[in-house]
PDB file of C-alpha atoms in Angstrom:
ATOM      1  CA  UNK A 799     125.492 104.117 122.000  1.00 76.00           C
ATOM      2  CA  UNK A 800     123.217 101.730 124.394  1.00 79.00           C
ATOM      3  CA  UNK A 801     120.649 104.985 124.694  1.00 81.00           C
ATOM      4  CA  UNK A 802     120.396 105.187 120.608  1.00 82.00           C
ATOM      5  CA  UNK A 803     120.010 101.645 119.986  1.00 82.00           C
ATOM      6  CA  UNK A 804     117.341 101.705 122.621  1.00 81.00           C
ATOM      7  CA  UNK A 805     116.179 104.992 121.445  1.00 79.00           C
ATOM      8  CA  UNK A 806     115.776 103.528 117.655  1.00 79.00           C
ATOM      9  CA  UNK A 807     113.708  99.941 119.371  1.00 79.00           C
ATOM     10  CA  UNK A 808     111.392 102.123 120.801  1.00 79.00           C
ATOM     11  CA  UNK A 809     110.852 104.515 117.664  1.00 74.00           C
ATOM     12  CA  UNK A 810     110.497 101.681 115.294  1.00 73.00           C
ATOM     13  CA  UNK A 811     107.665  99.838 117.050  1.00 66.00           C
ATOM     14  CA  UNK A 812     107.254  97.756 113.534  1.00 63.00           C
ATOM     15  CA  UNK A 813     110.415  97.108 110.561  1.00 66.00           C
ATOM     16  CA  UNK A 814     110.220 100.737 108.730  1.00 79.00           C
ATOM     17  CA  UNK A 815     111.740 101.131 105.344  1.00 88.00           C
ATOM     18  CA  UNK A 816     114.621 102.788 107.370  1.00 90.00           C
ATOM     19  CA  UNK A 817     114.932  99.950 109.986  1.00 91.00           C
ATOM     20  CA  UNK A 818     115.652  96.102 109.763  1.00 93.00           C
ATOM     21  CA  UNK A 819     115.730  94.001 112.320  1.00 93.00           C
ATOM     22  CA  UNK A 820     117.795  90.571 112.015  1.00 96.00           C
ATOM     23  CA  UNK A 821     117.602  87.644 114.694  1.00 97.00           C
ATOM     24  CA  UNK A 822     121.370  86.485 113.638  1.00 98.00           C
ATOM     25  CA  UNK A 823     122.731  84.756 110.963  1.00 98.00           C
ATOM     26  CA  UNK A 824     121.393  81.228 111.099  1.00 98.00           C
ATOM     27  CA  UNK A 825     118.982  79.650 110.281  1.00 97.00           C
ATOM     28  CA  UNK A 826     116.200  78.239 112.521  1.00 96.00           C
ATOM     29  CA  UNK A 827     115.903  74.974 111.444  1.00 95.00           C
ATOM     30  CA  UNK A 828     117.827  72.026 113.595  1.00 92.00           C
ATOM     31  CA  UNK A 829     120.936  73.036 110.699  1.00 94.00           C
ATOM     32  CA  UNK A 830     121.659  75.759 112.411  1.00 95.00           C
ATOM     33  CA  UNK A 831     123.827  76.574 109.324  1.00 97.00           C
ATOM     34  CA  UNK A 832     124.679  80.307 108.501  1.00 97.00           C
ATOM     35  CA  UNK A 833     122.089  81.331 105.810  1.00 97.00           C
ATOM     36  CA  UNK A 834     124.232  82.672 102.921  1.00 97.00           C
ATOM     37  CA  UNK A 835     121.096  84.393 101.262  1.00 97.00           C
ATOM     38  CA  UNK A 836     120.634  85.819 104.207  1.00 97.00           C
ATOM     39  CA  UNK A 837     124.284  87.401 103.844  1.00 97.00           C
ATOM     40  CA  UNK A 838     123.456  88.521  99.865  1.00 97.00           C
ATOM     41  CA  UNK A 839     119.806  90.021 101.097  1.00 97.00           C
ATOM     42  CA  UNK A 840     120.953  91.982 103.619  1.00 98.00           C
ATOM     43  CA  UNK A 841     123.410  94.082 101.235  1.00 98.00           C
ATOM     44  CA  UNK A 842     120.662  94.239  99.088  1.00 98.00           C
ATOM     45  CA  UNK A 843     118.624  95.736 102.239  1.00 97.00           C
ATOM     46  CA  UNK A 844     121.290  98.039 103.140  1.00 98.00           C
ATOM     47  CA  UNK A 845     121.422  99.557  99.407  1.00 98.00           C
ATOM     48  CA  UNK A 846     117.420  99.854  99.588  1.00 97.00           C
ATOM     49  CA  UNK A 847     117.641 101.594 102.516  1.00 97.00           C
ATOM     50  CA  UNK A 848     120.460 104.262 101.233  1.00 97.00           C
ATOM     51  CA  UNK A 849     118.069 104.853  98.329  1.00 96.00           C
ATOM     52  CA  UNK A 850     115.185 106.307 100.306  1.00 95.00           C
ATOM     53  CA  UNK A 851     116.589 109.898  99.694  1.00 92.00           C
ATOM     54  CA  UNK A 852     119.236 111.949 100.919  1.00 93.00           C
ATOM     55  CA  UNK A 853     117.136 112.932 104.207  1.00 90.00           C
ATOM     56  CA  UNK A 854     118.418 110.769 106.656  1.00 87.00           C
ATOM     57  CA  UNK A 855     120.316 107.424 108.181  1.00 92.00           C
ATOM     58  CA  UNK A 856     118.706 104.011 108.522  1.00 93.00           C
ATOM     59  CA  UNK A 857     119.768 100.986 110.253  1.00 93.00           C
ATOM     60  CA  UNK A 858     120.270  97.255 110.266  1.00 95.00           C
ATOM     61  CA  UNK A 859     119.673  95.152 113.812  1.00 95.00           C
ATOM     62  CA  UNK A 860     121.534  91.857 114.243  1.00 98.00           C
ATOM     63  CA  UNK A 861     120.238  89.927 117.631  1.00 97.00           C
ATOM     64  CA  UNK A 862     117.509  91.433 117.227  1.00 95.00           C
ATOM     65  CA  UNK A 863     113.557  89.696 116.448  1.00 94.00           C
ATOM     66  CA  UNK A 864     110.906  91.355 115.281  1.00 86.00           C
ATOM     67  CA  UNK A 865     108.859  87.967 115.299  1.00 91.00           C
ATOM     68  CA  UNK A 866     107.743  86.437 119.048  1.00 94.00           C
ATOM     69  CA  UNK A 867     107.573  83.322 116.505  1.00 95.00           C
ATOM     70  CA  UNK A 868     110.627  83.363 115.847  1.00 96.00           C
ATOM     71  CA  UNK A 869     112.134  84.805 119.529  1.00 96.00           C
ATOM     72  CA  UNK A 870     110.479  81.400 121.109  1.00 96.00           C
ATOM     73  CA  UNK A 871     112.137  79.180 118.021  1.00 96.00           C
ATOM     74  CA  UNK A 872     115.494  80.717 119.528  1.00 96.00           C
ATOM     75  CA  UNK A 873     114.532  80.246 122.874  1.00 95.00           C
ATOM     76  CA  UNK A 874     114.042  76.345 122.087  1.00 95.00           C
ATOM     77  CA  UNK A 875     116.837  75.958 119.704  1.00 95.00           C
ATOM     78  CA  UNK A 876     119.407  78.188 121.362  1.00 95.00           C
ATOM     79  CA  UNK A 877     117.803  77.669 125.345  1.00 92.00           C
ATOM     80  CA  UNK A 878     118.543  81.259 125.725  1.00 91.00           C
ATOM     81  CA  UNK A 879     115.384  83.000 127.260  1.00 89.00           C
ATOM     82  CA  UNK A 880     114.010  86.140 125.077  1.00 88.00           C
ATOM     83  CA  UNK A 881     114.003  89.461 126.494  1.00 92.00           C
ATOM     84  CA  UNK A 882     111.337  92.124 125.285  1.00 91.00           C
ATOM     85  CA  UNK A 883     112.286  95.148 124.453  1.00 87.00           C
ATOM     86  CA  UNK A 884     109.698  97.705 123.479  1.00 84.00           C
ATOM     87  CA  UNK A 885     107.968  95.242 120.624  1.00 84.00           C
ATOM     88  CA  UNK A 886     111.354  93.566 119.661  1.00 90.00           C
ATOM     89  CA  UNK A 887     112.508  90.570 121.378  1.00 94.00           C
ATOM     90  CA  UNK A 888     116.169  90.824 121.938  1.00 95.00           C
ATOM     91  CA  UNK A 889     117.882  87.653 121.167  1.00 97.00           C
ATOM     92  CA  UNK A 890     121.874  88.495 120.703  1.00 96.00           C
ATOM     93  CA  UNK A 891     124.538  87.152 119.052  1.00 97.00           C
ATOM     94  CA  UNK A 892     126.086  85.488 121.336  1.00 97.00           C
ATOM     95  CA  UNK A 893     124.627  81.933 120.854  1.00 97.00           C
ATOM     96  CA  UNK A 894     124.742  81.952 117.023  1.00 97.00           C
ATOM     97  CA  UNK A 895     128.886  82.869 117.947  1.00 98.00           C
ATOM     98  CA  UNK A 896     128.645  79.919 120.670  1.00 97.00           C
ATOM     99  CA  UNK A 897     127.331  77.662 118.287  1.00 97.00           C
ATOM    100  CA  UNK A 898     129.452  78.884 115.550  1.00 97.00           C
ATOM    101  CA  UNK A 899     132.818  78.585 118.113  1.00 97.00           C
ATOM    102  CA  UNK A 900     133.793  81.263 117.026  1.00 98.00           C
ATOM    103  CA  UNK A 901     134.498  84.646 118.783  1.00 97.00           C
ATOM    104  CA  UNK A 902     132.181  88.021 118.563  1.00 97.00           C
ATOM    105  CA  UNK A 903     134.643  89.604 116.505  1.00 96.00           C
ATOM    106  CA  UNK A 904     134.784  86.566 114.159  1.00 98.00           C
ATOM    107  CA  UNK A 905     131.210  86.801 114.036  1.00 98.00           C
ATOM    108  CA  UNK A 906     130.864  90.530 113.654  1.00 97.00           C
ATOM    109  CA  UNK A 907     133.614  89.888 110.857  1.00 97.00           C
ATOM    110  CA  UNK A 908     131.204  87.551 108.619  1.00 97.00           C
ATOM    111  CA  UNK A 909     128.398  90.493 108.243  1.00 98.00           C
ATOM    112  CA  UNK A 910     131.453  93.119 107.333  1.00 97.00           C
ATOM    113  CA  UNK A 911     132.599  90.429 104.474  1.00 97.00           C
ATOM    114  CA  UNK A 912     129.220  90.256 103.014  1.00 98.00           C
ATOM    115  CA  UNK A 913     129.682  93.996 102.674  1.00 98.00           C
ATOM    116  CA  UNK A 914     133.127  93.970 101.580  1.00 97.00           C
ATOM    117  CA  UNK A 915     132.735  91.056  99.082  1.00 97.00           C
ATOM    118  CA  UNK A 916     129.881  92.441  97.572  1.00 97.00           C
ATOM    119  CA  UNK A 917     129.583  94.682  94.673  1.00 97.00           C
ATOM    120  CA  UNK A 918     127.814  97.740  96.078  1.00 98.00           C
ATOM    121  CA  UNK A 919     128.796 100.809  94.793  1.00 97.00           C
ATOM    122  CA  UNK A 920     131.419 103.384  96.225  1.00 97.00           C
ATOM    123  CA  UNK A 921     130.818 105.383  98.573  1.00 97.00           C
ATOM    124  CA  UNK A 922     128.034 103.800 100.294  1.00 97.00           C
ATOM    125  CA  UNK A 923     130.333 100.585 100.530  1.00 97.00           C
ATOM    126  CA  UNK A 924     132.735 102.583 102.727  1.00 97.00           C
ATOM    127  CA  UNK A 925     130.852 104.245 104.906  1.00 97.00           C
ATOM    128  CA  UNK A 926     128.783 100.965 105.711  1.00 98.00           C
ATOM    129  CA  UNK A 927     132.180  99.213 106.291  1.00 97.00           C
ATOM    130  CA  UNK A 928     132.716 102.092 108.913  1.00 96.00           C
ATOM    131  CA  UNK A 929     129.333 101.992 110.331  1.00 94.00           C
ATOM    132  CA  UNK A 930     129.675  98.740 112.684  1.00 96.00           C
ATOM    133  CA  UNK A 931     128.385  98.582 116.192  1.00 94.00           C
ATOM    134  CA  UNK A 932     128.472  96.273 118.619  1.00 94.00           C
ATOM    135  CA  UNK A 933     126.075  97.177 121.796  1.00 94.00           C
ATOM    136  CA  UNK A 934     125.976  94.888 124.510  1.00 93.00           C
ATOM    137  CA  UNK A 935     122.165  95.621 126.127  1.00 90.00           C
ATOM    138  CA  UNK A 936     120.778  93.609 128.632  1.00 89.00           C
ATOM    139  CA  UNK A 937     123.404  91.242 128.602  1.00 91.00           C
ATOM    140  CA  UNK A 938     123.051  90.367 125.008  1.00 94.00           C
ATOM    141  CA  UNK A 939     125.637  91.185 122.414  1.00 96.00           C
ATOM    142  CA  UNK A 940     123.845  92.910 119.062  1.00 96.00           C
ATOM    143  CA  UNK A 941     124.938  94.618 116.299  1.00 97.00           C
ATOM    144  CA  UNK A 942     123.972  97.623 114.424  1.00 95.00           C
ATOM    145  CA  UNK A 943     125.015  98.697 110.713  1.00 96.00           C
ATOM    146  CA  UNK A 944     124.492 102.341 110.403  1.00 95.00           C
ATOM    147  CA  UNK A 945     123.677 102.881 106.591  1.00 97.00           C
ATOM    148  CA  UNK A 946     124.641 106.444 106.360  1.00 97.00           C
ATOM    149  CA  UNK A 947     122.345 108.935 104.020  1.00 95.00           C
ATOM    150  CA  UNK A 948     123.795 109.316 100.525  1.00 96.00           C
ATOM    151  CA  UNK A 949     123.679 112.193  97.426  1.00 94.00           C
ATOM    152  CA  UNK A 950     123.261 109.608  94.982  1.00 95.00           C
ATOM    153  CA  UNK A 951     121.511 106.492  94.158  1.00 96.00           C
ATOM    154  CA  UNK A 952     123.480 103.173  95.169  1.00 97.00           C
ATOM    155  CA  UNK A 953     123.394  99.871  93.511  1.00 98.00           C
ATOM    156  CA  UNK A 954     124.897  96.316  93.942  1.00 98.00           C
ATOM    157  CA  UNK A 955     126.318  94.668  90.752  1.00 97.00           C
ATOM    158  CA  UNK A 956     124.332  97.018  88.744  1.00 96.00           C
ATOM    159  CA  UNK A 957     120.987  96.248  90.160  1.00 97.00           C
ATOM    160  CA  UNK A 958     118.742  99.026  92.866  1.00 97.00           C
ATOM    161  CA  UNK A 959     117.045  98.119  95.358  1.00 97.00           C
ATOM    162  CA  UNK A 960     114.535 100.025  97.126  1.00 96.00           C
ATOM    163  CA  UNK A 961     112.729  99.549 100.756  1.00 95.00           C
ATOM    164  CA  UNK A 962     109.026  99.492 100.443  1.00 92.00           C
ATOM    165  CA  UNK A 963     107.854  99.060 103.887  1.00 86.00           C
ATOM    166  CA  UNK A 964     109.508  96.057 105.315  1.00 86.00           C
ATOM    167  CA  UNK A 965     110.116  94.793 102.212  1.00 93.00           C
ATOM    168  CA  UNK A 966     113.315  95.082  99.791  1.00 96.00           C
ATOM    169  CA  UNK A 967     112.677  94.785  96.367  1.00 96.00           C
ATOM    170  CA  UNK A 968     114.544  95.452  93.304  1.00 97.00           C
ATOM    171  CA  UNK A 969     113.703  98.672  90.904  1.00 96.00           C
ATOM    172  CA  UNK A 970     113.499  99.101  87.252  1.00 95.00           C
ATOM    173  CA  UNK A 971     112.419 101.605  85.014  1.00 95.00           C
ATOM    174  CA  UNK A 972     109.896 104.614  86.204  1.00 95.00           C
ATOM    175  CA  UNK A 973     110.267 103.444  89.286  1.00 94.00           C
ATOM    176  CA  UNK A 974     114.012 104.084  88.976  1.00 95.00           C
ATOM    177  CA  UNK A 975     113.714 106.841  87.827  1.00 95.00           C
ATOM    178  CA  UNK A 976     111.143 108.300  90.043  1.00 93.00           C
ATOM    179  CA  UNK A 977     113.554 107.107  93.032  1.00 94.00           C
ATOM    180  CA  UNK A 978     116.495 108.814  91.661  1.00 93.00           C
ATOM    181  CA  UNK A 979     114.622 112.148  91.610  1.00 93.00           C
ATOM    182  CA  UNK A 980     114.882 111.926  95.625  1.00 92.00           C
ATOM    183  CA  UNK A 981     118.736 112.555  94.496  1.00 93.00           C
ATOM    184  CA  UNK A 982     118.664 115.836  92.267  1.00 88.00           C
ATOM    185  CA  UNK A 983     120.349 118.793  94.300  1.00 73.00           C
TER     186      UNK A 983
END
């Protein structure tokens, strides 16, 4: 499992349509607090990613930076030191836990409740719950949400969400229905 996360860092030099990388769940501000949009976007993400076609699996990086910006904010908030990796910065979960006091499993157990709270659509909602991963790699705990390909179009609470780039935005209209072409068998 250590050899495909490292495998998928150094394939997704940049954040892909099918890849998003996540430095943790707080914010970086002196707060610190856990970022509840953060927790709503990312299930958003995770449907835009399922509706890139049938073809194949994307993923969803927790401890992960794709920013040095935001690596060094960590590094001054946190007093962890950054590790690169490929043209992430690996950053773990293990400080946002620390600060948290909470365990990794307590942490790991927030992202799942976004995911089972929320009202994506069956089955992608399942196999996400099953998709979990936690990969310890260079020392550093992260995690890694597999979102499995799908046959059909997924939405949450009746909205879809497509990845465009790096970017997750919500569709409507011929662009819906363009996207849910990818889907006919």
């Amino acid at each position: 499992m250590t050899i495909d996360f490292e495998n998928a860092l150094r394939r997704s030099r940049i954040e892909t349509p099918r890849y998003e990388f996540k430095q943790g769940i707080l914010k970086l501000d002196i707060s610190r607090s856990i970022d509840q949009d953060l927790l709503v976007r990312i299930v958003e993400t995770a449907c835009g990613i399922a509706n890139l076609g049938p073809d194949s699996d994307g993923y969803i990086f927790f401890g992960v930076a794709d920013r040095e910006a935001h690596a060094d904010r960590i590094s001054t908030l946190d007093g962890i030191q950054k590790r690169k990796f490929a043209e992430h910065f690996l950053v773990g979960i293990d400080r946002e836990a620390i600060i948290l006091g909470i365990s990794l499993d307590e942490y790991t157990k927030k992202l799942v409740t976004a995911f089972q709270m929320s009202k994506m659509t069956e089955p992608l909602r399942t196999q996400i719950l099953s998709s979990f991963d936690t990969i310890t790699i260079h020392g550093l705990t992260c995690v890694r949400i597999r979102i499995p390909k799908q046959t059909d179009m997924s939405f949450v609470d009746g909205k879809a969400y497509y990845r465009e780039n790096s970017n997750t935005i919500e569709i409507q209209g011929q662009k819906l229905l363009s996207i849910s072409k990818l889907f006919i068998k």
